[in-house]
XYZ file of N, CA, C and O in Angstrom:
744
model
N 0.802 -1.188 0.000
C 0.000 0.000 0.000
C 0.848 1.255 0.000
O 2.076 1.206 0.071
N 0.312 2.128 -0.063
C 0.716 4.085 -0.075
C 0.409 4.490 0.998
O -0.242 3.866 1.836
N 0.822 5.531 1.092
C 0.464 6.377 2.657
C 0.394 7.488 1.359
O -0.783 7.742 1.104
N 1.356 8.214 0.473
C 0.938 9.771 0.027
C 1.262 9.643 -0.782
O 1.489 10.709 -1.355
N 1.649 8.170 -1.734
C 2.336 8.565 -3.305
C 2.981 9.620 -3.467
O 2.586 10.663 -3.990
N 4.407 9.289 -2.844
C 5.564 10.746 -3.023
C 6.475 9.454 -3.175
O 6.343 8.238 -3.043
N 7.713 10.577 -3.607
C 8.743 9.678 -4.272
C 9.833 10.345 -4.367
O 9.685 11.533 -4.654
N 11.409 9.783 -4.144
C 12.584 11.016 -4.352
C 13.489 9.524 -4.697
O 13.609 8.396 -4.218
N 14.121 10.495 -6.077
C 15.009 9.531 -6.732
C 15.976 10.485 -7.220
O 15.642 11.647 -7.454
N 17.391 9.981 -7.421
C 18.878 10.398 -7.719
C 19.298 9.726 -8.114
O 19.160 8.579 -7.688
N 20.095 10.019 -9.202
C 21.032 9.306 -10.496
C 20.788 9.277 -11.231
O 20.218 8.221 -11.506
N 20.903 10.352 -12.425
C 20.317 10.647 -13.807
C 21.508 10.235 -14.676
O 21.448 9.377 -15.557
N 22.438 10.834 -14.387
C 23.389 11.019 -15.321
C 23.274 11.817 -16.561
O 24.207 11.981 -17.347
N 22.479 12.144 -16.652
C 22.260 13.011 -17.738
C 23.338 13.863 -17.988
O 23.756 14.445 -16.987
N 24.018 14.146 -19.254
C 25.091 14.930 -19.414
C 24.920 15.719 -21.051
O 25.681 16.406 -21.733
N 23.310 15.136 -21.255
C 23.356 16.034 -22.808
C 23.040 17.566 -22.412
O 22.934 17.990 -21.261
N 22.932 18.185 -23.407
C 22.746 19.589 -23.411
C 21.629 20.330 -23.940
O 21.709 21.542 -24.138
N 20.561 19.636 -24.184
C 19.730 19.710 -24.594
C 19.002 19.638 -23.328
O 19.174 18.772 -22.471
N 17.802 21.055 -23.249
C 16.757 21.392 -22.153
C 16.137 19.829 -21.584
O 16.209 18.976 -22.469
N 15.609 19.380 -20.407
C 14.991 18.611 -20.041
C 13.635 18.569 -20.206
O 12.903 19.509 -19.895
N 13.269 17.581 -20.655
C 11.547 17.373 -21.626
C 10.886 16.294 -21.553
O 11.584 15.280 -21.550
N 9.413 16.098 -21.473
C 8.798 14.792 -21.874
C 9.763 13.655 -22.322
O 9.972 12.620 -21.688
N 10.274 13.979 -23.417
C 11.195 12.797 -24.393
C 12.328 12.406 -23.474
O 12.693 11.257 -23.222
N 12.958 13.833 -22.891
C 14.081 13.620 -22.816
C 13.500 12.544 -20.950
O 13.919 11.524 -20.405
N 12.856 13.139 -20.762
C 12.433 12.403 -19.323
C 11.977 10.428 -19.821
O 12.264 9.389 -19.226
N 11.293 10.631 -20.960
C 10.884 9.417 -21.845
C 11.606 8.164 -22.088
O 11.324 6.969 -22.001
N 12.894 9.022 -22.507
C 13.462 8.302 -23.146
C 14.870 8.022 -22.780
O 15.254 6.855 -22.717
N 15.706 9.065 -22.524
C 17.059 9.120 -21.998
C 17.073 8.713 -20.594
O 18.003 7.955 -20.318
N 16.196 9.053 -19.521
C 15.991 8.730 -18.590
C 15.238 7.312 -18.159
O 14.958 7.017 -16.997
N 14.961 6.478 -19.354
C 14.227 5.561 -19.085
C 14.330 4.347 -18.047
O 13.544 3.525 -17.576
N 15.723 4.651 -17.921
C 15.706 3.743 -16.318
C 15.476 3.997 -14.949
O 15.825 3.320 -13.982
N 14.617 5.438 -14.997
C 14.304 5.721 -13.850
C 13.353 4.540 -13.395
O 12.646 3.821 -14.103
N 13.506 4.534 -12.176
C 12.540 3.653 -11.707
C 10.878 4.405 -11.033
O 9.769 3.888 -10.896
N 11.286 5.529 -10.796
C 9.893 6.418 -10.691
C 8.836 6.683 -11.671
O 7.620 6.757 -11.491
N 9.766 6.856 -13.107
C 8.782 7.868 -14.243
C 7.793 7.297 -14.244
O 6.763 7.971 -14.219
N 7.685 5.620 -14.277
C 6.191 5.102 -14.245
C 4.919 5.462 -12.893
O 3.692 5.370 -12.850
N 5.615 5.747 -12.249
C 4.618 6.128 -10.885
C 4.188 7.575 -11.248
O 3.239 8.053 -10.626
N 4.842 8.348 -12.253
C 4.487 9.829 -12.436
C 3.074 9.207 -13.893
O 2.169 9.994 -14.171
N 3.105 8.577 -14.216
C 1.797 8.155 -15.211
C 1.048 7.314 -14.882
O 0.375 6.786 -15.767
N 0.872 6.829 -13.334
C -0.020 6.752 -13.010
C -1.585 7.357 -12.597
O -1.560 8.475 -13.113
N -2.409 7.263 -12.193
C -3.895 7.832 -12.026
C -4.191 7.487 -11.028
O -4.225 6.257 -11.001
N -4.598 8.200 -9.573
C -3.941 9.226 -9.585
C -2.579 9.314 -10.090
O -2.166 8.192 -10.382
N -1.466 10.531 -10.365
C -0.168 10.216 -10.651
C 0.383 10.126 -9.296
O -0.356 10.290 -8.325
N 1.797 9.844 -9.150
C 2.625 10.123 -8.006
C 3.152 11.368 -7.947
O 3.009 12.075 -8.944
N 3.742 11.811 -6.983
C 4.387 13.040 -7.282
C 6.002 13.174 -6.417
O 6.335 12.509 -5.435
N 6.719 14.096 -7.032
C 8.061 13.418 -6.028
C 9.044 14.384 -6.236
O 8.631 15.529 -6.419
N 10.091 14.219 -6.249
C 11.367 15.143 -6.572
C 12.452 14.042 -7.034
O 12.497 12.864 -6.678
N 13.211 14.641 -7.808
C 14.497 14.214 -8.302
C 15.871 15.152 -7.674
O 15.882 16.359 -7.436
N 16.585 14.519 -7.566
C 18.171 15.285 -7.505
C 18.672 14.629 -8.164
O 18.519 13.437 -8.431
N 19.770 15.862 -8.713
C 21.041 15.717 -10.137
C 21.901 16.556 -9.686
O 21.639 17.724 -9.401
N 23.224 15.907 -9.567
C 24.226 17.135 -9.209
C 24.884 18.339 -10.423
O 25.808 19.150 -10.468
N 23.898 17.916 -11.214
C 24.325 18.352 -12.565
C 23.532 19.381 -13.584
O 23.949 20.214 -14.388
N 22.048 18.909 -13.154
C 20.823 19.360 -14.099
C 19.861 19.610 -12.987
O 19.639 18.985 -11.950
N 19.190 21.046 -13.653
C 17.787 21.535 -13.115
C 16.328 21.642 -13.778
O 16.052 22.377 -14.726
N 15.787 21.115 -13.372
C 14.612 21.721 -14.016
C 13.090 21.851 -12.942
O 12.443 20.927 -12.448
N 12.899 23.092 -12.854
C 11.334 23.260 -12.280
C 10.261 22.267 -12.534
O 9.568 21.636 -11.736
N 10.288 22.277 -14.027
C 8.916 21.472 -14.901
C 8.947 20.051 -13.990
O 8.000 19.513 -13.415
N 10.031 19.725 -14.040
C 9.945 18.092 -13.873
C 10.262 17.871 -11.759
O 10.421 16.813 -11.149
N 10.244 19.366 -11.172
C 10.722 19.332 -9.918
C 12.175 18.372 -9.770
O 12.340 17.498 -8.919
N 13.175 18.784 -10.835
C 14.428 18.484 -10.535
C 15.527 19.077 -9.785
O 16.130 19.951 -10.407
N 15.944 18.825 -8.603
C 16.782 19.791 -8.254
C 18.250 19.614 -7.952
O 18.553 18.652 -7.246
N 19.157 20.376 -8.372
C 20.177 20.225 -8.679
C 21.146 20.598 -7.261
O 21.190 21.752 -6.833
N 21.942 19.407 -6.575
C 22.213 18.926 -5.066
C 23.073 18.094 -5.454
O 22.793 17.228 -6.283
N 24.493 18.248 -4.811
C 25.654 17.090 -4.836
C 25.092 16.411 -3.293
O 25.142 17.247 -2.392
N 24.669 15.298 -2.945
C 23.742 14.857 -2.101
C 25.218 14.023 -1.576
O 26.002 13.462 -2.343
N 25.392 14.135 0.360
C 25.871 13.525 0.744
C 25.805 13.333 1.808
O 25.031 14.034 2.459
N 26.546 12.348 2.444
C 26.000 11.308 3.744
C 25.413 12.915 5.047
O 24.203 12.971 5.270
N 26.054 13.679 5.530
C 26.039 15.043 6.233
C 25.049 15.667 5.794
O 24.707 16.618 6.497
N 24.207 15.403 4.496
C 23.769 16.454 3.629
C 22.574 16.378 3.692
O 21.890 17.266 4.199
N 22.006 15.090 3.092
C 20.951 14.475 2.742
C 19.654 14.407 3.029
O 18.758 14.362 2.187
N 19.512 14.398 4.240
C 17.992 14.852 5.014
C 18.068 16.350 5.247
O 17.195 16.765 6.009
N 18.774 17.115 4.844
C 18.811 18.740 4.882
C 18.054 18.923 3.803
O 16.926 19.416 3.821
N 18.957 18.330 2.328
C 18.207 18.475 1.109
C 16.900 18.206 0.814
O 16.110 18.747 0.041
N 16.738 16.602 2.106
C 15.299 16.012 1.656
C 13.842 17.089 2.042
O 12.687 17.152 1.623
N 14.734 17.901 3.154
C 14.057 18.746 4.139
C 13.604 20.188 3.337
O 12.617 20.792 3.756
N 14.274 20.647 2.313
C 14.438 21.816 1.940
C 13.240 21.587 0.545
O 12.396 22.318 0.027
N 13.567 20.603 0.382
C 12.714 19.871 -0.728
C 10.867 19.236 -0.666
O 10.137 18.615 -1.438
N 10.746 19.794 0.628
C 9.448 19.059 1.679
C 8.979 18.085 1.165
O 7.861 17.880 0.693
N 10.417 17.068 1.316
C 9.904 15.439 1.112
C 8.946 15.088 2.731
O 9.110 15.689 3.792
N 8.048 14.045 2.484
C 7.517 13.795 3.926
C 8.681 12.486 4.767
O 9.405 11.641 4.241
N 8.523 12.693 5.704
C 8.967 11.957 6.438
C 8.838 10.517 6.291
O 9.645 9.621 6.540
N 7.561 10.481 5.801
C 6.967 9.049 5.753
C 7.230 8.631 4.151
O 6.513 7.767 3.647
N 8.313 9.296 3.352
C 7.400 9.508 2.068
C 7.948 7.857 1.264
O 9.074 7.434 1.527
N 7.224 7.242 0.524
C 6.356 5.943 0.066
C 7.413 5.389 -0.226
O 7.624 4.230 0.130
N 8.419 6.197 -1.031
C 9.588 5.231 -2.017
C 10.686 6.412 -2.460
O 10.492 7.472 -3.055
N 12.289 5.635 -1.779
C 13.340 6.222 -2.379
C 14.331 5.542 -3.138
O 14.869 4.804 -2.313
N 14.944 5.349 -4.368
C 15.222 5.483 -5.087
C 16.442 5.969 -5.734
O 16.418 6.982 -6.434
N 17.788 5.110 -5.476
C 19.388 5.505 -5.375
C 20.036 5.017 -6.208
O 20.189 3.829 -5.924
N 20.493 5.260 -7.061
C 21.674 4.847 -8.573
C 22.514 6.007 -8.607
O 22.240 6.828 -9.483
N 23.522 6.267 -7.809
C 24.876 7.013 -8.381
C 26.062 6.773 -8.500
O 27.040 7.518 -8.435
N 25.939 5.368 -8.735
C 27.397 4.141 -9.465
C 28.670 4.591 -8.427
O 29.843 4.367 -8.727
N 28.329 5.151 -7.368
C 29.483 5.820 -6.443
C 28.956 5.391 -5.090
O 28.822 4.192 -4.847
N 28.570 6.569 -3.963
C 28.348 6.502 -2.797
C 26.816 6.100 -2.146
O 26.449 6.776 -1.186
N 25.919 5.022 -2.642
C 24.886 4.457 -2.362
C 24.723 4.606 -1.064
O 23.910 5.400 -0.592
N 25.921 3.420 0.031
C 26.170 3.146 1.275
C 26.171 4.327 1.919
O 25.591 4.312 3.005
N 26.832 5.735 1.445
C 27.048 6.661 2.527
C 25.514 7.416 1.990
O 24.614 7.033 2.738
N 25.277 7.857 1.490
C 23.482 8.422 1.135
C 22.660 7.756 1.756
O 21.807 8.292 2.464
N 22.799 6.035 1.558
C 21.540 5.551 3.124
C 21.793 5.735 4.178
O 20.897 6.135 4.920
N 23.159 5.514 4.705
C 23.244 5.990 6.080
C 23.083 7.256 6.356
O 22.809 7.479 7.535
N 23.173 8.289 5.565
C 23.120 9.406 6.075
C 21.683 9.387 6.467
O 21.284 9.546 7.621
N 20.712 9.117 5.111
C 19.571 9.175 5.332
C 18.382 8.447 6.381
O 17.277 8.813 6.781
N 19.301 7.124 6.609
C 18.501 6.378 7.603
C 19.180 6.595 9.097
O 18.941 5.689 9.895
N 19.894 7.552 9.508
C 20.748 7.693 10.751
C 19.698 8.165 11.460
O 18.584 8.619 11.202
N 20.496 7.889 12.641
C 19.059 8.183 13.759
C 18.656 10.130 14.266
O 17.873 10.850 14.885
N 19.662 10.119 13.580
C 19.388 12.170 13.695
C 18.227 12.488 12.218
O 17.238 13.218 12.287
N 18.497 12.038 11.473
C 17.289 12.060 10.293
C 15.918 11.751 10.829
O 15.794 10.805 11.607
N 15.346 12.148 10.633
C 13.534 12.072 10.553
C 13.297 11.520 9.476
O 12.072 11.594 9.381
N 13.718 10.962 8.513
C 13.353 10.235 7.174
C 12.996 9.286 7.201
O 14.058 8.675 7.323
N 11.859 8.180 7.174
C 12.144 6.749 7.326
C 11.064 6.490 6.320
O 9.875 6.325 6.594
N 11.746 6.469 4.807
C 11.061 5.911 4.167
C 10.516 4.375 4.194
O 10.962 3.454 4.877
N 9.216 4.340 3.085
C 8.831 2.904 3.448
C 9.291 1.824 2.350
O 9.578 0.646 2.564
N 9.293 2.484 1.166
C 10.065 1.305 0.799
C 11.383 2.539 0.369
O 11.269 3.762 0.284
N 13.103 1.312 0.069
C 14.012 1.999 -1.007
C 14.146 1.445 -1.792
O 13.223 0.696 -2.113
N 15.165 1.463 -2.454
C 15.422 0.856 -3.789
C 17.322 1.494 -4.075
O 17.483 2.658 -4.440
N 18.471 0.627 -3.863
C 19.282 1.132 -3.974
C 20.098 -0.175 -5.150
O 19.840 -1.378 -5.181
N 20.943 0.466 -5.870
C 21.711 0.029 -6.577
C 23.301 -0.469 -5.622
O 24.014 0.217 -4.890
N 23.424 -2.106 -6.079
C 24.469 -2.448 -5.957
C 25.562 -3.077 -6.715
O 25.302 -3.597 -7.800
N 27.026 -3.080 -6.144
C 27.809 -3.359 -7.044
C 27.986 -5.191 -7.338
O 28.747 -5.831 -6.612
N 27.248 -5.838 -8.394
C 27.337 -7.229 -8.495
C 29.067 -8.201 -8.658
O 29.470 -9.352 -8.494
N 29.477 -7.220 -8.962
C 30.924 -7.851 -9.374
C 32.227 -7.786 -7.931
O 33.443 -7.960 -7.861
N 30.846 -7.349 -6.716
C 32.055 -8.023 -5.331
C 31.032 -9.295 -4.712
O 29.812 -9.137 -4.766
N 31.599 -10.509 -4.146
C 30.848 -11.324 -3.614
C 29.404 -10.698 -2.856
O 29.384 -9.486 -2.642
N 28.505 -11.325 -2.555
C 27.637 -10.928 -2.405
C 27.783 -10.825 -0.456
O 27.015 -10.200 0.275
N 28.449 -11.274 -0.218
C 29.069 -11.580 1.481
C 29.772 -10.566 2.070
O 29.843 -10.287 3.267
N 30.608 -9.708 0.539
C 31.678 -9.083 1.840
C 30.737 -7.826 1.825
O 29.673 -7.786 1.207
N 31.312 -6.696 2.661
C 31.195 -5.557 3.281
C 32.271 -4.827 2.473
O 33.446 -4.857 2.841
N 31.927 -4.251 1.507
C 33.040 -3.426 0.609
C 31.706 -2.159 -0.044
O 30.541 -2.479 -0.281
N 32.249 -0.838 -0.208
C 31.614 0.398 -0.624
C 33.119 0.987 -0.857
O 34.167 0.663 -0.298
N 32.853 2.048 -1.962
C 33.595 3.387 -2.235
C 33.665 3.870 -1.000
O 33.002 3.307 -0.128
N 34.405 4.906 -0.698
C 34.409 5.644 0.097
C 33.563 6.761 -0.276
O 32.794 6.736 -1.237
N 33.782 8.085 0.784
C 32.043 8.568 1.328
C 32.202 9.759 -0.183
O 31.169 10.336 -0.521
N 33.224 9.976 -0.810
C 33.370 11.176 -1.424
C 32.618 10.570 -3.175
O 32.767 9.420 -3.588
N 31.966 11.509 -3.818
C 31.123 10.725 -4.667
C 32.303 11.188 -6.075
O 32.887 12.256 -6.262
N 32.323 9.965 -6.851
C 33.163 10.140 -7.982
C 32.229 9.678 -9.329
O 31.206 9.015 -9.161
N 32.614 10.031 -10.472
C 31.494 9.762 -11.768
C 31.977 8.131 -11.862
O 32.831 7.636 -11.126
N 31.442 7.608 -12.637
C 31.747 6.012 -12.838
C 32.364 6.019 -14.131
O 31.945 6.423 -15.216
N 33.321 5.548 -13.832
C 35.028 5.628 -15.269
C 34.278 4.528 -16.158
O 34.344 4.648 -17.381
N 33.673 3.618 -15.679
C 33.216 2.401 -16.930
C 33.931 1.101 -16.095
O 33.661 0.048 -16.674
N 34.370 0.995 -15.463
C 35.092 -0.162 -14.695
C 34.010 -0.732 -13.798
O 32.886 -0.267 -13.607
N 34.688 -2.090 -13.159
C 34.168 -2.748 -12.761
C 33.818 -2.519 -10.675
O 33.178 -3.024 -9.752
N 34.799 -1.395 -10.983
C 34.923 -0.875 -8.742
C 33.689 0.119 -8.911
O 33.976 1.199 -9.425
N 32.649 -0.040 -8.634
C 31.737 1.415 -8.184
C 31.146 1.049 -7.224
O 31.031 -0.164 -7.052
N 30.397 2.259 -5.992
C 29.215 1.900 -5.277
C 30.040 0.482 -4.147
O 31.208 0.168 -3.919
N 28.220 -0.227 -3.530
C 28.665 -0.746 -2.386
C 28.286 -2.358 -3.141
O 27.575 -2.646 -4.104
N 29.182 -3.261 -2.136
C 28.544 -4.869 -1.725
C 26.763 -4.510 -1.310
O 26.194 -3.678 -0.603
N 26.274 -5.806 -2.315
C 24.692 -6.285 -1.809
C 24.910 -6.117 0.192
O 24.299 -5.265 0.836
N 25.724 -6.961 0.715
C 25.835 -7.273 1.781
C 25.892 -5.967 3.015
O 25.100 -5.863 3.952
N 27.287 -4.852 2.653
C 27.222 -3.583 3.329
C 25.739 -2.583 2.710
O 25.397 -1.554 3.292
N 25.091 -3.055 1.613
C 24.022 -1.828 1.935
C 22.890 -2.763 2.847
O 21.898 -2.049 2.996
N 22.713 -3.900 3.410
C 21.808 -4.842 3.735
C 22.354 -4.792 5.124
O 21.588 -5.050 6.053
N 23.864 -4.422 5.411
C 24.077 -4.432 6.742
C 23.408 -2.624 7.378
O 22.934 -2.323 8.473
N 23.557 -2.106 6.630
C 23.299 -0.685 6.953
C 21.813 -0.352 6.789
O 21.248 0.542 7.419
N 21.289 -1.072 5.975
C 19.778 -0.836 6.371
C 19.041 -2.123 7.289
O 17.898 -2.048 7.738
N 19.745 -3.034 7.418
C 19.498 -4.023 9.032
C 19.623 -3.110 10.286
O 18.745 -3.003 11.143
N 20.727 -2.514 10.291
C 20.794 -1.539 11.584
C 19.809 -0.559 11.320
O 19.405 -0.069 12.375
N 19.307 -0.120 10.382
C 18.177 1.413 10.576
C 16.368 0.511 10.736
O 15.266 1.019 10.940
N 16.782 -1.001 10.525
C 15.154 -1.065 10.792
C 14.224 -1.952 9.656
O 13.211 -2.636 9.799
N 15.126 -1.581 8.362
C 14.495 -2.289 6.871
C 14.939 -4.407 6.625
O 15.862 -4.933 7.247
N 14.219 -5.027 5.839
C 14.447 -6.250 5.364
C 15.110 -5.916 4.004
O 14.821 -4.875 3.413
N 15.810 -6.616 3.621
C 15.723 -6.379 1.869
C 14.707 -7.884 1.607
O 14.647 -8.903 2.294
N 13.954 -7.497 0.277
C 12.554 -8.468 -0.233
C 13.178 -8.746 -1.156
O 13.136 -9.934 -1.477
N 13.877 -7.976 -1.848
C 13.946 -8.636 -3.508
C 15.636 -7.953 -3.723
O 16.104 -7.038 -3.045
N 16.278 -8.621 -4.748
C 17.188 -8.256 -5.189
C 17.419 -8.631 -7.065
O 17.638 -9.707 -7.622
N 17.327 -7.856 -7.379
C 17.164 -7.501 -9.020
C 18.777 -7.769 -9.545
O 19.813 -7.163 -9.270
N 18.508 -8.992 -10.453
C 20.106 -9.285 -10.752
C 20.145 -8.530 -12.292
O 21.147 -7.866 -12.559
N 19.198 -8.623 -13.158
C 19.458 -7.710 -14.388
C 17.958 -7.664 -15.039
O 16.931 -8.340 -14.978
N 18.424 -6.468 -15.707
C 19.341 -5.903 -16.334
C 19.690 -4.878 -15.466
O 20.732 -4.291 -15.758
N 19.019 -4.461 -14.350
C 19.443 -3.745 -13.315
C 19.754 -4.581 -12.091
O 19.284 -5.665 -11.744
N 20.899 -3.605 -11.377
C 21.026 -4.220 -9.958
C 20.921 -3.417 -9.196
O 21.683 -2.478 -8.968
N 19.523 -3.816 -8.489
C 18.757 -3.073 -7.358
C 18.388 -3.956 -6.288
O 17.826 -5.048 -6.371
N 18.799 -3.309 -5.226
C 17.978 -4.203 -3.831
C 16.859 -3.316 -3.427
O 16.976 -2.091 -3.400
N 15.703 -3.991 -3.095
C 14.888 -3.299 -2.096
C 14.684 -3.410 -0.983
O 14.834 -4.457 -0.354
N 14.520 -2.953 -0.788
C 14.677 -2.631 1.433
C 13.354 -2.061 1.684
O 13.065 -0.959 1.219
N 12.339 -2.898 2.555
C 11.058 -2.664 3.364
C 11.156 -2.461 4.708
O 11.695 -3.212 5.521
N 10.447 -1.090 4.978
C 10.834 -0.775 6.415
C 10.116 -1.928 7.104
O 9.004 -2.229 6.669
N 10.649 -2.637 8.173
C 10.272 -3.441 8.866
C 8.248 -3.404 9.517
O 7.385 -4.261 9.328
N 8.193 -2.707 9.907
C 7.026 -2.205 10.224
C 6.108 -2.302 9.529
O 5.146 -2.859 10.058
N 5.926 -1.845 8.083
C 5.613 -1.700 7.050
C 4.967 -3.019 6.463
O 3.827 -3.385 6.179
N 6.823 -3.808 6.397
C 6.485 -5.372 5.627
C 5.379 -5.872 6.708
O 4.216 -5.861 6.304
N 5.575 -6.235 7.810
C 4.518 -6.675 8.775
C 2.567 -6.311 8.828
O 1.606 -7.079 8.797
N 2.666 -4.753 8.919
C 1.709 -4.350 8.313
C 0.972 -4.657 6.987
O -0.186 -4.325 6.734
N 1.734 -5.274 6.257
C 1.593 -4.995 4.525
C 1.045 -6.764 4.674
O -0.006 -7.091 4.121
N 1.958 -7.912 5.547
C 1.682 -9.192 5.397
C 0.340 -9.662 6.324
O -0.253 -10.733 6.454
N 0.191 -8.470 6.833
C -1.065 -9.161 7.762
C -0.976 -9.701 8.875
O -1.853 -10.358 9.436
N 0.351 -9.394 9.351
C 1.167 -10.128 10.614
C 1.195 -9.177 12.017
O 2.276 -9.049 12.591
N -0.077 -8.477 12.586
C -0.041 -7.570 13.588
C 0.312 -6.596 13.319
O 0.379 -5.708 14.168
């Protein structure tokens, strides 16, 4: 279920130069994992961050988002506290953006996330970039282990349900509370 159909997602990459548009939201962006919740009926509604690109139309806002940072931005941005689904691909600092965001000084506790991990370290160890965010060269080192973003959202409270081996690699993480609520289990 929903509580407010809101939504905040980061990692566009976008680097053309051409204004941001329907198409360009359509099509270049097509791996967002939100755009479909924005064509829904009712639609969803949400915010994006890009450390790179702005746009009003599409409520994009342009934020180098980091672990210190993150619930400031979410705050400035009047994401809700509760809000439904977040949404992380920046082939770099995944691990330090959830913790920032799920730390116990944050008020954020989304209900579901959705974060991108790096498949090419065992799925066991505890390995992430460090906290400083770098573009992704095309190599095989980016971002965190399945395992360190599953240890870091075990400590804030979430399960991971699913883990998406391709063509994307995404884990999702259900706030504990939530999954229980959602299964019918008290």
């Amino acid at each position: 279920g929903t509580t407010n159909r809101f939504f905040v997602e980061f990692g566009f990459g976008y680097t053309g130069s051409a204004p941001v548009t329907e198409d360009v939201m359509d099509h270049h962006f097509s791996g967002l994992n939100t755009r479909f919740l924005t064509k829904q009926t009712p639609p969803w509604r949400g915010v994006y961050f890009d450390a790179l690109i702005q746009s009003d139309e599409f409520n994009i806002r342009r934020a180098v988002l980091t672990e210190s940072n993150i619930a400031s931005h979410f705050a400035a941005a009047g994401v809700p506290h509760v809000v439904d689904y977040v949404s992380m691909d920046v082939d770099s600092i995944e691990l330090w953006l959830l913790k920032g965001l799920l730390a116990s000084h944050s008020p954020f506790r989304p209900r579901v996330i959705s974060v991108e991990y790096n498949p090419n370290w065992s799925p066991d160890m505890l390995i992430s970039f460090g906290p400083k965010w770098r573009a992704w060269n095309g190599t095989k080192v980016y971002g965190a282990s399945a395992a360190a973003l599953a240890h870091i959202a075990r400590k804030a409270g979430y399960s991971c349900v699913h883990i998406m081996r391709k063509p994307k690699h995404d884990m999702y993480f259900v706030r504990k509370d939530v999954r229980i609520a959602a299964c019918g289990h008290g």
